[in-house]
Amino acid sequence: MENLTISSNTKIIIGRESEFLVGEEIKKYSNKILLHYGGGSIKKIGLYEKVVKSLKMNNIEFIELSGVMPNPRVSLVREGIKICKENDISFILAIGGGSVIDSAKAIAIGVNNDEDIWDIFRNGKIKRNGLPLGVILTIAGSGSETSEALVINNEENKEKRLLRHKSIAPKFSILNPELTFTVPMYQTQCGVADLIAHILEIYFTPNARADLADRLCESTIKSLIDNGEKLLDDKENYDARLEILLGGIAAHSELLSVGRKGDFATHTIEHELSGLYDITHGAGISIILPAWMKYVYKVDINRFVQLANRVWNIDINYDNLEETALRGIEALKDFYKKIGLPTSLKEVYIDSSNFEYMAKRATKNGLCGNFVKLNKNDIINIYNLAL
């Protein structure tokens, strides 16, 4: 097990009508903010009105920037940076899901650093801490509401980049399950798929096993599966949505990754896919993850057997461990299909024409992943398995 330090910088506020507390939380940091969100959905569900009321009650001035899209664009980030600098804004409130939060994080970094924001993403170096920010979450999935990571898409060159920095973990995140009721089921289940992938990215590790972390990963995945299925029958199941929100917190908890290095090849491979084709990240994950698993399972077959047995309740065939491992991978694919997600590239009308291009970009900084180090040809093979 590797040495570790565990810390948490985000205050998490959970429950009905918790969004009314936003002004009280923000005034601890600033009286002038950027209010950042996507489209008109927060106005349709009445959330915008509640937030504005809370801000005004606490004498907080705000300037709005809407228009965040899935796979958040660097062009809007640049616009947000300009607004913050010109108006002396010192705090950002993100209302939405992972895309809005990541966009807010990128703006927060750009305000306090002189370089163009995309140059910062390219070199991975942040000289100064970003502005503080807070979150009102409307969809679970990315875990960005508590994490120190963000992903931004450059629409000019169709490239997605990941960045991590301790200063961009939100100061607080407000989670009211009722705010997720109106999210389309497809988007909700894409979030579930993304969370499961985040957990499996740290479950498949080259490090020595940590039994507590293993069992926390396995139980969190089982909870996400169970509650994702419950929503198929009742999309306004408060308790199920709360469990999924909690799963988002758990997926990025350092307890799950305690003392070991995660893989994250699946995310890297998928980022090229959604960067180029602009498909929903969770849908890309449901396509790529099973293909990656099928490509690498023989490297540590016992790991895949353990997952099949503990998560999917598949009896271990000790005379044929390969059969058990493969049944576990198929069980994951069957779950994705059950919740309405694609499991092949052909379902989202993507062919093999750009496989080499995407694989080359995924490995531009070297081999991809940690569980198995993947080169360009490996990634092309995974894309082909995903067809």
Short mmCIF file of C-alpha atoms in Angstrom, two decimals:
data_model
loop_
_atom_site.label_atom_id
_atom_site.label_comp_id
_atom_site.label_asym_id
_atom_site.label_seq_id
_atom_site.Cartn_x
_atom_site.Cartn_y
_atom_site.Cartn_z
CA MET A 1 0.00 0.00 0.00
CA GLU A 2 1.27 3.48 -0.87
CA ASN A 3 1.64 6.25 1.71
CA LEU A 4 -1.35 8.57 1.86
CA THR A 5 -2.84 11.72 3.33
CA ILE A 6 -6.63 11.99 3.64
CA SER A 7 -8.32 15.38 3.63
CA SER A 8 -11.64 16.95 2.62
CA ASN A 9 -12.08 20.59 1.72
CA THR A 10 -15.77 20.61 0.76
CA LYS A 11 -18.66 21.21 3.13
CA ILE A 12 -21.56 19.03 2.01
CA ILE A 13 -25.13 20.15 2.74
CA ILE A 14 -27.81 17.55 2.02
CA GLY A 15 -31.59 17.60 2.17
CA ARG A 16 -34.87 19.13 1.08
CA GLU A 17 -34.85 22.89 0.49
CA SER A 18 -31.13 23.05 1.30
CA GLU A 19 -30.72 25.41 -1.68
CA PHE A 20 -32.17 28.20 0.48
CA LEU A 21 -28.91 28.13 2.48
CA VAL A 22 -26.77 29.19 -0.46
CA GLY A 23 -26.69 32.91 0.35
CA GLU A 24 -25.71 32.24 3.94
CA GLU A 25 -22.83 30.06 2.78
CA ILE A 26 -21.58 32.46 0.12
CA LYS A 27 -21.47 35.51 2.38
CA LYS A 28 -18.65 33.84 4.30
CA TYR A 29 -16.49 34.38 1.23
CA SER A 30 -17.83 37.22 -0.91
CA ASN A 31 -20.60 39.72 -1.61
CA LYS A 32 -20.16 39.71 -5.38
CA ILE A 33 -20.33 36.52 -7.42
CA LEU A 34 -20.64 34.94 -10.84
CA LEU A 35 -23.82 32.87 -11.11
CA HIS A 36 -22.97 30.11 -13.60
CA TYR A 37 -25.42 27.58 -15.05
CA GLY A 38 -26.54 25.79 -18.21
CA GLY A 39 -29.85 26.45 -19.93
CA GLY A 40 -33.32 27.32 -18.71
CA SER A 41 -34.03 24.20 -16.68
CA ILE A 42 -33.16 25.81 -13.36
CA LYS A 43 -35.75 28.49 -14.08
CA LYS A 44 -38.41 25.98 -15.12
CA ILE A 45 -38.11 24.05 -11.86
CA GLY A 46 -38.09 27.22 -9.74
CA LEU A 47 -34.52 26.79 -8.53
CA TYR A 48 -33.27 30.02 -10.06
CA GLU A 49 -35.91 32.04 -8.20
CA LYS A 50 -35.02 30.40 -4.89
CA VAL A 51 -31.31 31.06 -5.36
CA VAL A 52 -31.83 34.70 -6.32
CA LYS A 53 -34.05 35.19 -3.28
CA SER A 54 -31.39 33.74 -0.99
CA LEU A 55 -28.67 35.88 -2.58
CA LYS A 56 -30.67 39.07 -2.21
CA MET A 57 -31.59 38.28 1.39
CA ASN A 58 -27.86 38.11 2.12
CA ASN A 59 -26.98 41.26 0.13
CA ILE A 60 -24.95 39.37 -2.44
CA GLU A 61 -24.57 40.98 -5.86
CA PHE A 62 -24.39 38.62 -8.82
CA ILE A 63 -23.70 38.61 -12.55
CA GLU A 64 -25.01 35.70 -14.62
CA LEU A 65 -23.31 33.55 -17.21
CA SER A 66 -25.47 30.76 -18.62
CA GLY A 67 -25.03 28.52 -21.66
CA VAL A 68 -22.88 25.69 -20.33
CA MET A 69 -23.21 22.62 -22.56
CA PRO A 70 -22.31 18.97 -22.00
CA ASN A 71 -18.57 18.58 -22.57
CA PRO A 72 -18.09 22.21 -21.39
CA ARG A 73 -16.46 24.55 -23.89
CA VAL A 74 -13.30 26.55 -23.36
CA SER A 75 -14.83 29.49 -25.27
CA LEU A 76 -17.46 30.00 -22.54
CA VAL A 77 -14.77 29.62 -19.89
CA ARG A 78 -12.85 32.48 -21.50
CA GLU A 79 -16.02 34.59 -21.46
CA GLY A 80 -16.48 33.85 -17.77
CA ILE A 81 -12.90 34.79 -16.96
CA LYS A 82 -13.36 38.11 -18.75
CA ILE A 83 -16.58 38.86 -16.85
CA CYS A 84 -14.98 38.08 -13.49
CA LYS A 85 -11.90 40.21 -14.15
CA GLU A 86 -13.86 43.17 -15.47
CA ASN A 87 -16.35 43.13 -12.58
CA ASP A 88 -14.01 42.29 -9.69
CA ILE A 89 -15.87 39.07 -8.90
CA SER A 90 -14.39 36.99 -6.11
CA PHE A 91 -16.62 33.89 -5.92
CA ILE A 92 -18.39 31.58 -8.39
CA LEU A 93 -21.62 29.70 -7.80
CA ALA A 94 -22.19 26.74 -10.13
CA ILE A 95 -25.76 25.46 -10.46
CA GLY A 96 -26.00 22.24 -12.43
CA GLY A 97 -24.11 19.01 -12.99
CA GLY A 98 -20.54 18.12 -13.76
CA SER A 99 -20.26 20.23 -16.90
CA VAL A 100 -21.34 23.42 -15.14
CA ILE A 101 -19.11 22.71 -12.15
CA ASP A 102 -16.09 21.99 -14.35
CA SER A 103 -16.72 25.16 -16.34
CA ALA A 104 -16.88 27.14 -13.08
CA LYS A 105 -13.64 25.55 -11.88
CA ALA A 106 -11.87 26.49 -15.10
CA ILE A 107 -13.10 30.08 -14.80
CA ALA A 108 -11.94 30.17 -11.18
CA ILE A 109 -8.44 29.14 -12.26
CA GLY A 110 -8.29 31.53 -15.19
CA VAL A 111 -9.22 34.63 -13.19
CA ASN A 112 -6.14 34.45 -10.97
CA ASN A 113 -3.66 33.32 -13.63
CA ASP A 114 -2.35 35.37 -16.54
CA GLU A 115 -1.91 32.59 -19.07
CA ASP A 116 -4.67 31.66 -21.48
CA ILE A 117 -6.77 28.98 -19.81
CA TRP A 118 -6.16 26.41 -22.55
CA ASP A 119 -2.40 26.89 -22.19
CA ILE A 120 -2.83 26.06 -18.51
CA PHE A 121 -4.66 22.87 -19.46
CA ARG A 122 -1.97 21.95 -21.96
CA ASN A 123 0.99 22.39 -19.61
CA GLY A 124 -0.86 21.28 -16.48
CA LYS A 125 0.68 24.03 -14.35
CA ILE A 126 -1.29 26.43 -12.15
CA LYS A 127 0.77 29.25 -10.63
CA ARG A 128 -1.93 30.76 -8.41
CA ASN A 129 -4.92 29.29 -6.62
CA GLY A 130 -8.29 29.73 -8.25
CA LEU A 131 -11.23 31.72 -6.92
CA PRO A 132 -13.36 29.96 -4.31
CA LEU A 133 -16.56 28.42 -5.63
CA GLY A 134 -19.72 26.73 -4.41
CA VAL A 135 -22.14 24.25 -5.97
CA ILE A 136 -25.84 23.52 -6.08
CA LEU A 137 -25.97 20.09 -7.68
CA THR A 138 -28.82 19.15 -10.02
CA ILE A 139 -27.52 15.83 -11.38
CA ALA A 140 -25.20 13.19 -9.96
CA GLY A 141 -22.47 11.66 -12.05
CA SER A 142 -19.12 13.37 -12.31
CA GLY A 143 -18.33 13.73 -8.62
CA SER A 144 -17.02 17.20 -9.47
CA GLU A 145 -19.05 18.63 -6.59
CA THR A 146 -16.35 17.47 -4.16
CA SER A 147 -13.31 16.75 -6.32
CA GLU A 148 -10.12 18.61 -7.20
CA ALA A 149 -10.44 17.72 -10.89
CA LEU A 150 -12.11 19.15 -13.97
CA VAL A 151 -12.37 18.41 -17.69
CA ILE A 152 -12.83 21.03 -20.44
CA ASN A 153 -13.41 20.62 -24.17
CA ASN A 154 -11.74 22.77 -26.82
CA GLU A 155 -14.34 22.95 -29.58
CA GLU A 156 -11.79 24.25 -32.08
CA ASN A 157 -9.53 21.20 -32.11
CA LYS A 158 -12.05 18.71 -30.60
CA GLU A 159 -9.73 18.00 -27.68
CA LYS A 160 -10.63 17.34 -24.04
CA ARG A 161 -8.18 17.96 -21.21
CA LEU A 162 -8.11 17.00 -17.55
CA LEU A 163 -6.67 19.26 -14.85
CA ARG A 164 -6.27 18.75 -11.10
CA HIS A 165 -5.54 21.29 -8.39
CA LYS A 166 -6.35 21.37 -4.69
CA SER A 167 -7.65 24.95 -4.81
CA ILE A 168 -10.60 24.10 -7.06
CA ALA A 169 -12.41 21.73 -4.73
CA PRO A 170 -15.70 23.56 -4.00
CA LYS A 171 -16.01 25.26 -0.62
CA PHE A 172 -19.48 23.83 -0.27
CA SER A 173 -21.87 21.65 -2.24
CA ILE A 174 -25.63 21.67 -1.75
CA LEU A 175 -27.41 18.41 -2.59
CA ASN A 176 -31.20 18.30 -2.64
CA PRO A 177 -32.40 15.09 -4.35
CA GLU A 178 -35.64 16.82 -5.36
CA LEU A 179 -33.65 19.05 -7.72
CA THR A 180 -32.76 15.97 -9.79
CA PHE A 181 -36.37 14.81 -10.34
CA THR A 182 -36.77 16.54 -13.70
CA VAL A 183 -33.43 15.44 -15.15
CA PRO A 184 -34.10 13.18 -18.18
CA MET A 185 -33.69 9.52 -17.27
CA TYR A 186 -31.00 9.04 -19.92
CA GLN A 187 -28.86 11.77 -18.37
CA THR A 188 -29.48 10.41 -14.89
CA GLN A 189 -28.36 6.94 -15.89
CA CYS A 190 -25.34 8.34 -17.72
CA GLY A 191 -24.39 9.80 -14.35
CA VAL A 192 -24.77 6.41 -12.69
CA ALA A 193 -22.52 4.86 -15.34
CA ASP A 194 -19.90 7.55 -14.85
CA LEU A 195 -19.86 7.04 -11.08
CA ILE A 196 -19.46 3.27 -11.43
CA ALA A 197 -16.58 3.88 -13.84
CA HIS A 198 -14.88 6.29 -11.42
CA ILE A 199 -14.96 3.57 -8.77
CA LEU A 200 -13.73 0.83 -11.10
CA GLU A 201 -10.88 3.07 -12.24
CA ILE A 202 -9.47 2.86 -8.70
CA TYR A 203 -10.61 -0.73 -8.11
CA PHE A 204 -8.38 -1.95 -10.93
CA THR A 205 -5.03 -1.02 -9.49
CA PRO A 206 -1.46 -2.29 -9.92
CA ASN A 207 -0.86 -1.77 -6.18
CA ALA A 208 -1.20 -4.30 -3.40
CA ARG A 209 -4.80 -4.88 -2.36
CA ALA A 210 -6.50 -2.89 0.39
CA ASP A 211 -9.40 -4.99 1.61
CA LEU A 212 -11.38 -2.15 3.21
CA ALA A 213 -11.13 -0.04 0.04
CA ASP A 214 -12.11 -3.04 -2.10
CA ARG A 215 -15.25 -3.69 -0.09
CA LEU A 216 -16.19 -0.01 0.00
CA CYS A 217 -15.84 0.11 -3.79
CA GLU A 218 -17.91 -3.03 -4.24
CA SER A 219 -20.70 -1.95 -1.90
CA THR A 220 -20.89 1.52 -3.47
CA ILE A 221 -21.19 -0.01 -6.94
CA LYS A 222 -23.94 -2.34 -5.73
CA SER A 223 -25.79 0.63 -4.23
CA LEU A 224 -25.56 2.56 -7.50
CA ILE A 225 -26.82 -0.43 -9.45
CA ASP A 226 -29.76 -1.03 -7.10
CA ASN A 227 -30.83 2.61 -6.98
CA GLY A 228 -30.30 3.20 -10.69
CA GLU A 229 -32.73 0.36 -11.32
CA LYS A 230 -35.24 1.71 -8.79
CA LEU A 231 -35.51 4.94 -10.78
CA LEU A 232 -36.72 2.99 -13.81
CA ASP A 233 -39.99 2.39 -11.96
CA ASP A 234 -40.18 5.68 -10.03
CA LYS A 235 -38.15 8.62 -11.35
CA GLU A 236 -39.12 10.72 -8.31
CA ASN A 237 -37.92 8.21 -5.75
CA TYR A 238 -36.33 10.62 -3.26
CA ASP A 239 -34.42 7.97 -1.35
CA ALA A 240 -32.99 6.36 -4.50
CA ARG A 241 -31.83 9.72 -5.84
CA LEU A 242 -30.31 10.57 -2.46
CA GLU A 243 -28.36 7.30 -2.52
CA ILE A 244 -27.04 8.12 -6.00
CA LEU A 245 -25.98 11.58 -4.83
CA LEU A 246 -24.20 9.97 -1.89
CA GLY A 247 -22.63 7.55 -4.34
CA GLY A 248 -21.17 10.54 -6.15
CA ILE A 249 -19.51 11.69 -2.93
CA ALA A 250 -18.25 8.20 -2.18
CA ALA A 251 -16.87 7.71 -5.69
CA HIS A 252 -14.41 10.54 -5.06
CA SER A 253 -13.72 9.73 -1.44
CA GLU A 254 -10.08 9.11 -0.69
CA LEU A 255 -11.12 6.12 1.39
CA LEU A 256 -11.99 4.24 -1.79
CA SER A 257 -8.59 4.91 -3.32
CA VAL A 258 -6.72 4.51 -0.05
CA GLY A 259 -3.07 3.70 -0.58
CA ARG A 260 -3.18 2.76 -4.24
CA LYS A 261 -2.91 4.15 -7.75
CA GLY A 262 -5.95 4.09 -10.00
CA ASP A 263 -6.01 3.23 -13.68
CA PHE A 264 -8.11 5.88 -15.51
CA ALA A 265 -7.39 4.53 -18.98
CA THR A 266 -11.12 4.21 -19.64
CA HIS A 267 -11.66 7.90 -18.97
CA THR A 268 -8.71 8.90 -21.12
CA ILE A 269 -9.93 6.74 -24.01
CA GLU A 270 -13.49 8.01 -23.64
CA HIS A 271 -12.44 11.66 -23.49
CA GLU A 272 -11.11 11.34 -27.01
CA LEU A 273 -14.44 9.84 -28.06
CA SER A 274 -16.68 12.51 -26.55
CA GLY A 275 -14.22 15.26 -27.45
CA LEU A 276 -14.38 14.36 -31.12
CA TYR A 277 -18.02 13.24 -31.42
CA ASP A 278 -19.59 15.27 -28.58
CA ILE A 279 -21.50 12.30 -27.18
CA THR A 280 -22.55 12.26 -23.52
CA HIS A 281 -19.60 11.23 -21.36
CA GLY A 282 -21.55 8.58 -19.42
CA ALA A 283 -22.71 6.99 -22.66
CA GLY A 284 -19.13 6.89 -23.90
CA ILE A 285 -18.16 5.24 -20.63
CA SER A 286 -20.83 2.53 -20.97
CA ILE A 287 -19.35 1.71 -24.37
CA ILE A 288 -15.64 1.85 -23.57
CA LEU A 289 -15.45 0.36 -20.06
CA PRO A 290 -16.66 -3.17 -20.93
CA ALA A 291 -14.38 -3.18 -23.98
CA TRP A 292 -11.39 -2.17 -21.83
CA MET A 293 -12.29 -4.86 -19.27
CA LYS A 294 -12.47 -7.53 -21.94
CA TYR A 295 -9.10 -6.44 -23.33
CA VAL A 296 -7.17 -6.51 -20.03
CA TYR A 297 -8.92 -9.06 -17.76
CA LYS A 298 -6.30 -11.81 -18.23
CA VAL A 299 -3.62 -9.59 -16.66
CA ASP A 300 -5.21 -10.11 -13.23
CA ILE A 301 -8.06 -12.55 -13.71
CA ASN A 302 -8.58 -13.00 -9.96
CA ARG A 303 -9.44 -9.31 -9.70
CA PHE A 304 -12.20 -9.68 -12.26
CA VAL A 305 -13.44 -12.87 -10.64
CA GLN A 306 -13.68 -11.08 -7.30
CA LEU A 307 -15.70 -8.27 -8.87
CA ALA A 308 -18.04 -10.73 -10.60
CA ASN A 309 -18.63 -12.60 -7.37
CA ARG A 310 -18.97 -9.73 -4.92
CA VAL A 311 -20.87 -7.23 -7.09
CA TRP A 312 -22.90 -9.44 -9.43
CA ASN A 313 -23.28 -12.46 -7.09
CA ILE A 314 -21.86 -14.78 -9.73
CA ASP A 315 -20.69 -18.11 -8.32
CA ILE A 316 -16.98 -18.69 -8.91
CA ASN A 317 -16.15 -21.51 -11.29
CA TYR A 318 -12.80 -22.55 -9.86
CA ASP A 319 -12.26 -24.90 -12.80
CA ASN A 320 -12.70 -22.03 -15.24
CA LEU A 321 -11.95 -18.63 -13.73
CA GLU A 322 -12.06 -17.06 -17.18
CA GLU A 323 -15.72 -17.95 -17.51
CA THR A 324 -16.51 -16.20 -14.20
CA ALA A 325 -14.56 -13.10 -15.18
CA LEU A 326 -16.29 -12.83 -18.54
CA ARG A 327 -19.72 -13.36 -16.98
CA GLY A 328 -18.98 -10.38 -14.71
CA ILE A 329 -18.15 -8.18 -17.69
CA GLU A 330 -21.33 -9.27 -19.47
CA ALA A 331 -23.34 -8.53 -16.30
CA LEU A 332 -22.08 -4.93 -16.40
CA LYS A 333 -23.07 -4.64 -20.07
CA ASP A 334 -26.50 -6.09 -19.31
CA PHE A 335 -26.97 -3.50 -16.56
CA TYR A 336 -26.09 -0.68 -18.95
CA LYS A 337 -28.61 -2.01 -21.45
CA LYS A 338 -31.27 -2.32 -18.75
CA ILE A 339 -30.92 1.35 -17.79
CA GLY A 340 -31.05 2.45 -21.41
CA LEU A 341 -27.39 3.13 -22.23
CA PRO A 342 -25.43 2.08 -25.32
CA THR A 343 -22.77 -0.62 -25.12
CA SER A 344 -21.37 -0.39 -28.65
CA LEU A 345 -20.11 2.38 -30.89
CA LYS A 346 -22.48 1.40 -33.68
CA GLU A 347 -25.40 2.33 -31.41
CA VAL A 348 -24.18 5.95 -31.42
CA TYR A 349 -23.30 5.84 -35.15
CA ILE A 350 -19.53 5.89 -34.73
CA ASP A 351 -17.35 3.84 -37.08
CA SER A 352 -13.65 2.99 -37.13
CA SER A 353 -12.52 5.88 -39.33
CA ASN A 354 -10.96 7.91 -36.49
CA PHE A 355 -9.68 5.12 -34.23
CA GLU A 356 -6.01 5.70 -35.04
CA TYR A 357 -6.39 9.48 -34.65
CA MET A 358 -8.07 9.16 -31.23
CA ALA A 359 -5.60 6.53 -30.03
CA LYS A 360 -2.67 8.72 -31.06
CA ARG A 361 -4.07 11.64 -29.07
CA ALA A 362 -4.81 9.44 -26.05
CA THR A 363 -1.14 8.43 -25.93
CA LYS A 364 0.45 11.74 -26.89
CA ASN A 365 1.92 12.07 -23.37
CA GLY A 366 3.00 8.43 -23.14
CA LEU A 367 1.39 5.12 -22.33
CA CYS A 368 -2.18 5.23 -21.08
CA GLY A 369 -3.37 3.74 -17.78
CA ASN A 370 -1.75 2.09 -14.76
CA PHE A 371 -3.45 -1.29 -14.31
CA VAL A 372 -2.18 -2.10 -17.78
CA LYS A 373 0.03 0.32 -19.69
CA LEU A 374 -1.64 0.79 -23.07
CA ASN A 375 0.03 1.96 -26.27
CA LYS A 376 -1.64 3.32 -29.38
CA ASN A 377 -2.29 -0.11 -30.87
CA ASP A 378 -3.82 -1.34 -27.61
CA ILE A 379 -6.28 1.54 -27.64
CA ILE A 380 -7.18 0.91 -31.29
CA ASN A 381 -7.90 -2.69 -30.31
CA ILE A 382 -10.17 -1.50 -27.48
CA TYR A 383 -12.06 0.79 -29.84
CA ASN A 384 -12.52 -2.18 -32.18
CA LEU A 385 -13.84 -4.31 -29.32
CA ALA A 386 -16.32 -1.50 -28.62
CA LEU A 387 -17.71 -1.54 -32.16
#
